PDB file of C-alpha atoms in Angstrom:
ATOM      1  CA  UNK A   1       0.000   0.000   0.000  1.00 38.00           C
ATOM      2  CA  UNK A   2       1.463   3.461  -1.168  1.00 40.00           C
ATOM      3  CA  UNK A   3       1.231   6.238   0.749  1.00 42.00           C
ATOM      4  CA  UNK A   4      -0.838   9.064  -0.842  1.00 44.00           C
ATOM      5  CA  UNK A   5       1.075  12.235  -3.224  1.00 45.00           C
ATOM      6  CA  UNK A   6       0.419  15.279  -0.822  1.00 44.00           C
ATOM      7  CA  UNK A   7       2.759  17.904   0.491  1.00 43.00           C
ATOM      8  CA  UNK A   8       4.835  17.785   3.136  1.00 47.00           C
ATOM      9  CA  UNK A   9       3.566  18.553   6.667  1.00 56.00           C
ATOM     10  CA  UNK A  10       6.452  17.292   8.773  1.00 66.00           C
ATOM     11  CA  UNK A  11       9.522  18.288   8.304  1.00 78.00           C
ATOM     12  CA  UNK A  12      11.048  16.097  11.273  1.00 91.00           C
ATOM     13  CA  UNK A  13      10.465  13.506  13.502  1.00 96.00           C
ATOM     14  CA  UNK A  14      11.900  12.830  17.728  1.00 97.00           C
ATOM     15  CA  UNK A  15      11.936   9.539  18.601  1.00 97.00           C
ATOM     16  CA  UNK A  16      11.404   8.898  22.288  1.00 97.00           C
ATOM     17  CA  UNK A  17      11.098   4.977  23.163  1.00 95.00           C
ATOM     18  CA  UNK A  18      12.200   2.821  26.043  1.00 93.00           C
ATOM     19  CA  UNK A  19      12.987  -0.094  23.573  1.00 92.00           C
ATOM     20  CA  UNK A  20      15.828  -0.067  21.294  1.00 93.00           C
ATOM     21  CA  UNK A  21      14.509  -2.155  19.045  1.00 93.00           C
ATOM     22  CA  UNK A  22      11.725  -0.136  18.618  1.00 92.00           C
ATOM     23  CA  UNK A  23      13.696   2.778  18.442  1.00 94.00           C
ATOM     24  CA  UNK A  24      15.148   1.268  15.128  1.00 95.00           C
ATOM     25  CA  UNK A  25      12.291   0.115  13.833  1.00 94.00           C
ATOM     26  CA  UNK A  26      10.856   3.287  13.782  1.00 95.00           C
ATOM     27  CA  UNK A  27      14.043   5.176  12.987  1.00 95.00           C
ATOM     28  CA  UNK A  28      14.640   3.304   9.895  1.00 95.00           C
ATOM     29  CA  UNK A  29      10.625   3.447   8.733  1.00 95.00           C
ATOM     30  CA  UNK A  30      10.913   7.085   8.942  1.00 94.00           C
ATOM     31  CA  UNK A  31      14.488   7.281   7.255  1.00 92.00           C
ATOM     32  CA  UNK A  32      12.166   5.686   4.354  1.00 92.00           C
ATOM     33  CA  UNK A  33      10.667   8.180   3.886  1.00 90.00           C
ATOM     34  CA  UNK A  34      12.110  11.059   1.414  1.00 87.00           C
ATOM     35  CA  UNK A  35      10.699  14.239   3.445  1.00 82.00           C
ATOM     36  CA  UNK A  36      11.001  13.278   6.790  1.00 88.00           C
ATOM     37  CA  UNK A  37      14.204  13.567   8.666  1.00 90.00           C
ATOM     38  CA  UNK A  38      14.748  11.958  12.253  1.00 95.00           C
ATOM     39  CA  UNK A  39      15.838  14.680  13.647  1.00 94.00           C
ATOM     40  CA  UNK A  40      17.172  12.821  17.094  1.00 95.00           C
ATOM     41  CA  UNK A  41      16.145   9.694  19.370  1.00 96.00           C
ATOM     42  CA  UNK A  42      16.216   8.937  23.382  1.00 96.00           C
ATOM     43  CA  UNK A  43      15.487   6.222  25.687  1.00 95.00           C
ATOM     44  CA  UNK A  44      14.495   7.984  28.631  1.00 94.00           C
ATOM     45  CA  UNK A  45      12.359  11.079  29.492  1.00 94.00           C
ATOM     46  CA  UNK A  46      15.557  13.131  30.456  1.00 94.00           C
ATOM     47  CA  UNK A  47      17.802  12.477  27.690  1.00 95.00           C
ATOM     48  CA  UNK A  48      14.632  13.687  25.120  1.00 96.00           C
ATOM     49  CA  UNK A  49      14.253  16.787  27.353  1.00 95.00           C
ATOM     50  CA  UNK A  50      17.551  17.622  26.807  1.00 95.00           C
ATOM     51  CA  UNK A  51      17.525  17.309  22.788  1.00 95.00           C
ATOM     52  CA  UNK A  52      14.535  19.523  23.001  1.00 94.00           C
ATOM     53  CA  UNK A  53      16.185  22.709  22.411  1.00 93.00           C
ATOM     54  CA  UNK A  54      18.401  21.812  20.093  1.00 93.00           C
ATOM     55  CA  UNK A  55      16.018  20.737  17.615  1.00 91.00           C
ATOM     56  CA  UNK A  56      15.511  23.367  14.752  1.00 88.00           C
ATOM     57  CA  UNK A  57      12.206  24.518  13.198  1.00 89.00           C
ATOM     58  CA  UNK A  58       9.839  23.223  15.922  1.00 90.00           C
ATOM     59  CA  UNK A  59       7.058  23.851  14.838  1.00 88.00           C
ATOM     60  CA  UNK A  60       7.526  21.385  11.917  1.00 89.00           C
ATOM     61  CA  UNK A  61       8.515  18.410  14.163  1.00 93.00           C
ATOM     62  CA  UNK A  62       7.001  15.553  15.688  1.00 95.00           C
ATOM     63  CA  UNK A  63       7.520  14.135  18.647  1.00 97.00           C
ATOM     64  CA  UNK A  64       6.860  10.382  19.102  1.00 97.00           C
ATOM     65  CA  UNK A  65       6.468   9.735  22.770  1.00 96.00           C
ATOM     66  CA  UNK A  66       6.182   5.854  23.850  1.00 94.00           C
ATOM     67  CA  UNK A  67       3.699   5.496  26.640  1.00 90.00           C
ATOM     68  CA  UNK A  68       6.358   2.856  28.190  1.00 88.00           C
ATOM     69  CA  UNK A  69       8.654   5.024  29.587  1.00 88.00           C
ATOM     70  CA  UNK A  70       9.139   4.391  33.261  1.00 81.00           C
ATOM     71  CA  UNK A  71      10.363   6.108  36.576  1.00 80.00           C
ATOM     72  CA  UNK A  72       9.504   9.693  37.940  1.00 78.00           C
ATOM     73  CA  UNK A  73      10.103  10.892  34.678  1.00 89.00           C
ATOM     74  CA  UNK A  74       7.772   8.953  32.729  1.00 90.00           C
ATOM     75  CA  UNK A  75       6.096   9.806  29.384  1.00 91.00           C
ATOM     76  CA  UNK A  76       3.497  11.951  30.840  1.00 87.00           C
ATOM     77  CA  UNK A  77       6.030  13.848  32.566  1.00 89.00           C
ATOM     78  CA  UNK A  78       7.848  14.525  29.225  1.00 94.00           C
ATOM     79  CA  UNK A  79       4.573  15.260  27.388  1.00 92.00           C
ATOM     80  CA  UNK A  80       3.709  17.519  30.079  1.00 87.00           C
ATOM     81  CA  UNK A  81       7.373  19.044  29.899  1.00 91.00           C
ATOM     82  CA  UNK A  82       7.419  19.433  26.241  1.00 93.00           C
ATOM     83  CA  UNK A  83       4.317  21.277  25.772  1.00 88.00           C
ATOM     84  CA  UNK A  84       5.460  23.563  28.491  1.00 85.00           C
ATOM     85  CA  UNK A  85       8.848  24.576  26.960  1.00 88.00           C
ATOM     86  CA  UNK A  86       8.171  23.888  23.542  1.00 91.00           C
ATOM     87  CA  UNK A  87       4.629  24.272  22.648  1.00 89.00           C
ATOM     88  CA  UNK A  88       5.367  24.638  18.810  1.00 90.00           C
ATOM     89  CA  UNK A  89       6.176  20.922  18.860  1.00 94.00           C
ATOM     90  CA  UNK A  90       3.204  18.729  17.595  1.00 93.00           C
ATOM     91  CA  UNK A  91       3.457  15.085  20.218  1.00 94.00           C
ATOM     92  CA  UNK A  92       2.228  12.114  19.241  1.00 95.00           C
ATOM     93  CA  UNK A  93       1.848   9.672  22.238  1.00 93.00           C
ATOM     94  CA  UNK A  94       2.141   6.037  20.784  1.00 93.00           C
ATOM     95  CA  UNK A  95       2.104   2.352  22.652  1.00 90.00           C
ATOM     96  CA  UNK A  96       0.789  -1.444  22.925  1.00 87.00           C
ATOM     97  CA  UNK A  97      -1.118   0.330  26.325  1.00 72.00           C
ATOM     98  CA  UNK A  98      -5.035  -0.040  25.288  1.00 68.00           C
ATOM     99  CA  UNK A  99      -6.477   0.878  28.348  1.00 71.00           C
ATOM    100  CA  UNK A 100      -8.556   4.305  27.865  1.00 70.00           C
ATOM    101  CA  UNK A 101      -7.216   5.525  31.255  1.00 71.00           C
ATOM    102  CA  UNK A 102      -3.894   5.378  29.859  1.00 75.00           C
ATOM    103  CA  UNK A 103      -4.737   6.821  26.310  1.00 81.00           C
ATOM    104  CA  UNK A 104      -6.578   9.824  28.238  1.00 77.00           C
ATOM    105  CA  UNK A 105      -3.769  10.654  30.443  1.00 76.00           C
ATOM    106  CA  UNK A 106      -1.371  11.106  27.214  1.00 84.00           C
ATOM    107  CA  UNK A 107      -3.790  13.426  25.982  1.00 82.00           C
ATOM    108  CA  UNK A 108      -4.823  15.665  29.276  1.00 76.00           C
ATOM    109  CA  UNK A 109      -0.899  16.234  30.102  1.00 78.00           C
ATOM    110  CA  UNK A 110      -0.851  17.658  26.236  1.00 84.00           C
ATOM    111  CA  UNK A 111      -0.555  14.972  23.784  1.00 89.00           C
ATOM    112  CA  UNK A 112      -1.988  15.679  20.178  1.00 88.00           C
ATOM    113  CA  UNK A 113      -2.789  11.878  19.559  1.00 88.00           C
ATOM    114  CA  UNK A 114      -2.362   8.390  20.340  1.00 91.00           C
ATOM    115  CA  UNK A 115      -1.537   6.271  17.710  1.00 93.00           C
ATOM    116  CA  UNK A 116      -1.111   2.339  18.525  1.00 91.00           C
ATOM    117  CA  UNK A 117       1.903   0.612  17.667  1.00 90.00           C
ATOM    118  CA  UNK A 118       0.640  -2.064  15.886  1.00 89.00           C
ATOM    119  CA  UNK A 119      -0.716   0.003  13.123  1.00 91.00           C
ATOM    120  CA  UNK A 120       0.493  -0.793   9.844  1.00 93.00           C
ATOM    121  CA  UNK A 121       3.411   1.666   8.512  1.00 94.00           C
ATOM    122  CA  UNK A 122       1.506   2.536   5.902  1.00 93.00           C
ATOM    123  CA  UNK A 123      -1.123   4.215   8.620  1.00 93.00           C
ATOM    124  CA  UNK A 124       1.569   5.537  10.999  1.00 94.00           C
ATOM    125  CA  UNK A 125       3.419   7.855   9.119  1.00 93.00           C
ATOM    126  CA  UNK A 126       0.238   8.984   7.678  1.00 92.00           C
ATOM    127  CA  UNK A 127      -0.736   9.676  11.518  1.00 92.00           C
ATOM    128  CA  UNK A 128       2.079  11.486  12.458  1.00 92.00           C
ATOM    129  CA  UNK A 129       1.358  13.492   9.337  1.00 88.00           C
ATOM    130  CA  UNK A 130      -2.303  14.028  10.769  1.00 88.00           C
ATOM    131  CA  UNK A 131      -0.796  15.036  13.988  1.00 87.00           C
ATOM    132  CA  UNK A 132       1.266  17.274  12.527  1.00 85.00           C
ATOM    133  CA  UNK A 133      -1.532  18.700  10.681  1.00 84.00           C
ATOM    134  CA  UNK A 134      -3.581  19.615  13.395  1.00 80.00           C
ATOM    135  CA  UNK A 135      -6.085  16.765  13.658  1.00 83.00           C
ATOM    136  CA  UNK A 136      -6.699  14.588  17.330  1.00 82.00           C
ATOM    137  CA  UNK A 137      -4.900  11.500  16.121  1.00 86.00           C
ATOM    138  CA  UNK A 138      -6.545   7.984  17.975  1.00 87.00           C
ATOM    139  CA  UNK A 139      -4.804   5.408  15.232  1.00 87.00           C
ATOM    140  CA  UNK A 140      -5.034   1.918  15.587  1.00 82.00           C
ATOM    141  CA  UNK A 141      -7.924   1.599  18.823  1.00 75.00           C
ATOM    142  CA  UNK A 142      -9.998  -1.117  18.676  1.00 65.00           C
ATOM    143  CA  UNK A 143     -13.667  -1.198  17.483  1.00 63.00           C
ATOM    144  CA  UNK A 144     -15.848   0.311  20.805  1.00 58.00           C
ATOM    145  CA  UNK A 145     -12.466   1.692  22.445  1.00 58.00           C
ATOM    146  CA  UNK A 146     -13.331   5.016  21.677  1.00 58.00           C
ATOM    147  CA  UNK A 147     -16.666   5.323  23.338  1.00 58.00           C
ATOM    148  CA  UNK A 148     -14.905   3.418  26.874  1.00 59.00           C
ATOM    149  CA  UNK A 149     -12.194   6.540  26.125  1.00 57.00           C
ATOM    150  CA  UNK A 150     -14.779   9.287  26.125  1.00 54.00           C
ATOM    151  CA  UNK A 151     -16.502   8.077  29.378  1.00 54.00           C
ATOM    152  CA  UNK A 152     -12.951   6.890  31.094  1.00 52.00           C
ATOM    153  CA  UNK A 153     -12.986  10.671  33.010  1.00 42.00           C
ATOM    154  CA  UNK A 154     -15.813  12.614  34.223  1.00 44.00           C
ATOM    155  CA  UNK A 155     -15.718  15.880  31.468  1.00 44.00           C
ATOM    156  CA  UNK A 156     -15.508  18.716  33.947  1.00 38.00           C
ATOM    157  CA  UNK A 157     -12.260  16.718  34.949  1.00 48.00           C
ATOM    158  CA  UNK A 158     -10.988  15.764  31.344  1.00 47.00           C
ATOM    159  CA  UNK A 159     -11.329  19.694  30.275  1.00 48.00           C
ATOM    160  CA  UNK A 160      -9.084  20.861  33.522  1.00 49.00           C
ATOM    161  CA  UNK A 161      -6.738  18.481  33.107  1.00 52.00           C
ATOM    162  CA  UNK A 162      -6.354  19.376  29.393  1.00 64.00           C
ATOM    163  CA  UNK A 163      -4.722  22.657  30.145  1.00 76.00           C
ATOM    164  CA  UNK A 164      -0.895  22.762  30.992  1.00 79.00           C
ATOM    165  CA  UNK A 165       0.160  25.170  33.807  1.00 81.00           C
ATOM    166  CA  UNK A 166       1.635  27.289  31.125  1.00 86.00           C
ATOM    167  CA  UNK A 167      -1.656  27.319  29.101  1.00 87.00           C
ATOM    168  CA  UNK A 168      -3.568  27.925  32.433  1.00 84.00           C
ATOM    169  CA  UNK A 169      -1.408  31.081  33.283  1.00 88.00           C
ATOM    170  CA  UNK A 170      -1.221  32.685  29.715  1.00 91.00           C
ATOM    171  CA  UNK A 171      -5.495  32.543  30.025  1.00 88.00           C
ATOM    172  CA  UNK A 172      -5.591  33.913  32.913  1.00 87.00           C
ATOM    173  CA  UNK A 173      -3.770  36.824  31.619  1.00 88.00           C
ATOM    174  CA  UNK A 174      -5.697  37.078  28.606  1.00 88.00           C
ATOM    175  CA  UNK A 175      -8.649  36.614  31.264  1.00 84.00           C
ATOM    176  CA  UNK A 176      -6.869  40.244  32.805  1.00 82.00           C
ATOM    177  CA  UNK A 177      -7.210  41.801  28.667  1.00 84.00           C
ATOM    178  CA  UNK A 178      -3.660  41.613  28.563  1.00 89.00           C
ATOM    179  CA  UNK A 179      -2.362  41.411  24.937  1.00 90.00           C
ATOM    180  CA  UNK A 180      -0.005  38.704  24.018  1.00 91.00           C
ATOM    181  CA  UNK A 181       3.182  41.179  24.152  1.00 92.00           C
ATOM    182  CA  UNK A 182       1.938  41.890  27.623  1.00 93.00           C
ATOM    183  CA  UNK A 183       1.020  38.288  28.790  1.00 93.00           C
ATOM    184  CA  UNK A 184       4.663  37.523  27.012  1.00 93.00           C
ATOM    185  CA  UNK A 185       6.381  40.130  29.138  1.00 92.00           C
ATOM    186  CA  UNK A 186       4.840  38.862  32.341  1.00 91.00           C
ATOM    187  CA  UNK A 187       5.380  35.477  32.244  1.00 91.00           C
ATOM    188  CA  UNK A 188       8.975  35.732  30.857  1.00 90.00           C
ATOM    189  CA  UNK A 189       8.229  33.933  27.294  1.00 91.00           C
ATOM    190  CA  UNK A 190       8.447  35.337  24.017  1.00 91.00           C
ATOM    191  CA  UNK A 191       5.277  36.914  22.188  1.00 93.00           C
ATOM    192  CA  UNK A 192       5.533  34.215  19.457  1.00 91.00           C
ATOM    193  CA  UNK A 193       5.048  31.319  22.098  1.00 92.00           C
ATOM    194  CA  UNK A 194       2.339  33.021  23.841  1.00 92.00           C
ATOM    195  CA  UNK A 195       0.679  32.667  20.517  1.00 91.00           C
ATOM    196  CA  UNK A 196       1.012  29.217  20.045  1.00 91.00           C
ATOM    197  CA  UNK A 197      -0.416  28.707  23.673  1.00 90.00           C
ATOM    198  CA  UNK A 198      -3.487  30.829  23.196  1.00 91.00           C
ATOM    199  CA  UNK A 199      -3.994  28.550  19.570  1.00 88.00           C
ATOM    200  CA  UNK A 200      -3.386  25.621  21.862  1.00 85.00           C
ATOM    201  CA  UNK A 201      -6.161  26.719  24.136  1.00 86.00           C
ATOM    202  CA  UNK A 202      -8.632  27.834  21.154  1.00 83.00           C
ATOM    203  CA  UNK A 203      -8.597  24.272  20.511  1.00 78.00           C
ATOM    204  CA  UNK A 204      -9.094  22.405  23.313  1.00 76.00           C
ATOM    205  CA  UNK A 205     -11.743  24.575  24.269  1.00 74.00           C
ATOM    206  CA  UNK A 206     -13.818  24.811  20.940  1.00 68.00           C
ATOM    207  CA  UNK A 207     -13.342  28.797  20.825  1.00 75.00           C
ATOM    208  CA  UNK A 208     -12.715  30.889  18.169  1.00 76.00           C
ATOM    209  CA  UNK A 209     -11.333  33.545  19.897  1.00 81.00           C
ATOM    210  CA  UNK A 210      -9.912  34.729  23.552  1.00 83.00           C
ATOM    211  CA  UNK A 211     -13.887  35.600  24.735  1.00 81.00           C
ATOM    212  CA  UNK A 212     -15.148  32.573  23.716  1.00 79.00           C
ATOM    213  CA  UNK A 213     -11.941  30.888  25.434  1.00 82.00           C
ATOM    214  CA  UNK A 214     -12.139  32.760  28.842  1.00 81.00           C
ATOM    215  CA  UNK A 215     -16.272  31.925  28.720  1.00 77.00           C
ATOM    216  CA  UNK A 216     -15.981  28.509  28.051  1.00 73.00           C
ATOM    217  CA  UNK A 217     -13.089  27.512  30.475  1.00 75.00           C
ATOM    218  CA  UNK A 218     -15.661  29.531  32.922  1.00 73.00           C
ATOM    219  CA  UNK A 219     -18.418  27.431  32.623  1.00 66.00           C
ATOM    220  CA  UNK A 220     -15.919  24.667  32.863  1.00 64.00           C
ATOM    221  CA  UNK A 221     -14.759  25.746  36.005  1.00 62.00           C
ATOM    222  CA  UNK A 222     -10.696  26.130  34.798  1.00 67.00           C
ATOM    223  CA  UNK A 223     -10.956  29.862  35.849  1.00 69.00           C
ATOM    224  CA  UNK A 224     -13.533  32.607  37.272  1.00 60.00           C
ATOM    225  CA  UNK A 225     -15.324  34.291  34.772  1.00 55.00           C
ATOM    226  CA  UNK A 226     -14.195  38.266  34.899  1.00 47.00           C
ATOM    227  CA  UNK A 227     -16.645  40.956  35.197  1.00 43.00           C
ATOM    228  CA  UNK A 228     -18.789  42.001  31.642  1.00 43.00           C
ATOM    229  CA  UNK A 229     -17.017  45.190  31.764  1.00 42.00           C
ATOM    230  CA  UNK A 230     -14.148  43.521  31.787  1.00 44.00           C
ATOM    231  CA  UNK A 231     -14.806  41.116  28.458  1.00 48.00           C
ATOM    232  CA  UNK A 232     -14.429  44.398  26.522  1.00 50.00           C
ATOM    233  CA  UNK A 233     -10.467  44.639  27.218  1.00 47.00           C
ATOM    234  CA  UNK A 234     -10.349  40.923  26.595  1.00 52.00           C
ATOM    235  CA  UNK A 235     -11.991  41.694  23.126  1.00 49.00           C
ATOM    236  CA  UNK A 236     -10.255  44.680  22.901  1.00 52.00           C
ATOM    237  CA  UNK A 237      -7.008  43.092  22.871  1.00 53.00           C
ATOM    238  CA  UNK A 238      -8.011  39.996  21.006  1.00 55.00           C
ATOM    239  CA  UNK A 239      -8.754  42.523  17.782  1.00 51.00           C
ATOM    240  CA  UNK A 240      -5.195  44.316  18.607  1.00 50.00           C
ATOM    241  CA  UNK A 241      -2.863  40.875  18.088  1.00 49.00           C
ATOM    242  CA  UNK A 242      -3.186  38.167  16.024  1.00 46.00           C
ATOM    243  CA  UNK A 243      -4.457  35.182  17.782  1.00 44.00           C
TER     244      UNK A 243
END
């Protein structure tokens, strides 16, 4: 089975997996591949942390995260980590682990997807590609598994746990109708990752803009909805950046 002619969405790929084996397995599908580069590989949590920054043009990279990893710095640690100090990096969580509690935990501490690893390679790279391209990625679960994955977590719970800290504390500043120079300059980031936070938050929330976001985490209970006369500098400053 060929994959389909379409243009390239990912530029790179970061292979994080317990198994070396696996590691090479997947290094050497990907090498297969003429427009994706493997742009590094780790074992552990720490070691992947640490290749983080030196990986160029995040925003067009992938990182494949195996659910296996073990220890206090497991793979929701580093998913958690990544999104954190990287958010421009797309993660795809990926593992043999079927149970729905596992699946949603990958995704609340900030994964884009889960994609099993007994899909075919055919389907994988064209899921990483997904990922990469915006889209929730669930590859490879069984018939029924994604009904047992929606009710695994109470929503209320799923929706709170979706935000990072980071993502938490830029929308609470945008909650203030700071712009995203401002909520850059307070929280010590540049303006260009505050960005990628608030389009980070648009999605998970379903809103279209920084109102929208600050009512609907609200009525979610992630934050305390601010005064109506203070939605106007929310709006206000949502029309002065781009979000």
């Amino acid at each position: 089975m060929s994959l389909p002619n379409r243009p390239p969405h990912v530029a790179g790929v970061l292979i994080v997996e317990a198994i070396g084996v696996v590691r090479m397995s997947l290094r050497m599908l990907f090498e297969s591949v003429p427009d994706i580069e493997v742009v590094g590989e780790a074992g552990d949590a720490d070691t992947a942390l640490d290749l983080v920054p030196t990986v160029r043009n995040p925003s067009t990279v992938v990182a494949l995260v195996g659910v296996e990893l073990g220890g206090s710095h497991d793979s929701f640690w580093l998913i958690r980590s990544i999104r954190e100090r990287t958010p421009q990096i797309t993660i795809l969580a990926t593992g043999t682990d079927m149970r729905p509690t596992a699946i949603s935990q990958a995704l609340f501490v900030g994964a884009h997807g889960f994609v099993h690893k007994n899909s075919s390679p055919e389907r994988y790279i064209e899921a990483t590609r997904r990922a990469a391209n915006g889209e929730l990625v669930l590859e490879g679960l069984p018939r029924g598994a994604l009904g047992e994955l929606v009710q695994a977590i109470d929503h209320q719970q799923v929706t709170t746990s979706v935000l990072t800290p980071r993502e938490h504390s830029v929308l609470v500043a945008a909650a203030d109708g700071l712009t995203a120079r401002e909520i850059a300059r307070r929280l010590g980031v540049r303006e260009r990752t505050v960005s990628t936070h608030l389009n980070h938050i648009y999605r998970k929330l379903g809103a279209s803009g920084r109102v929208a976001a600050v009512t609907a985490a609200a009525r979610m209970g992630v934050l305390t909805l601010p005064a109506s006369e203070v939605l106007e500098p929310i709006a206000s400053a949502d029309r002065l950046v781009a979000s």
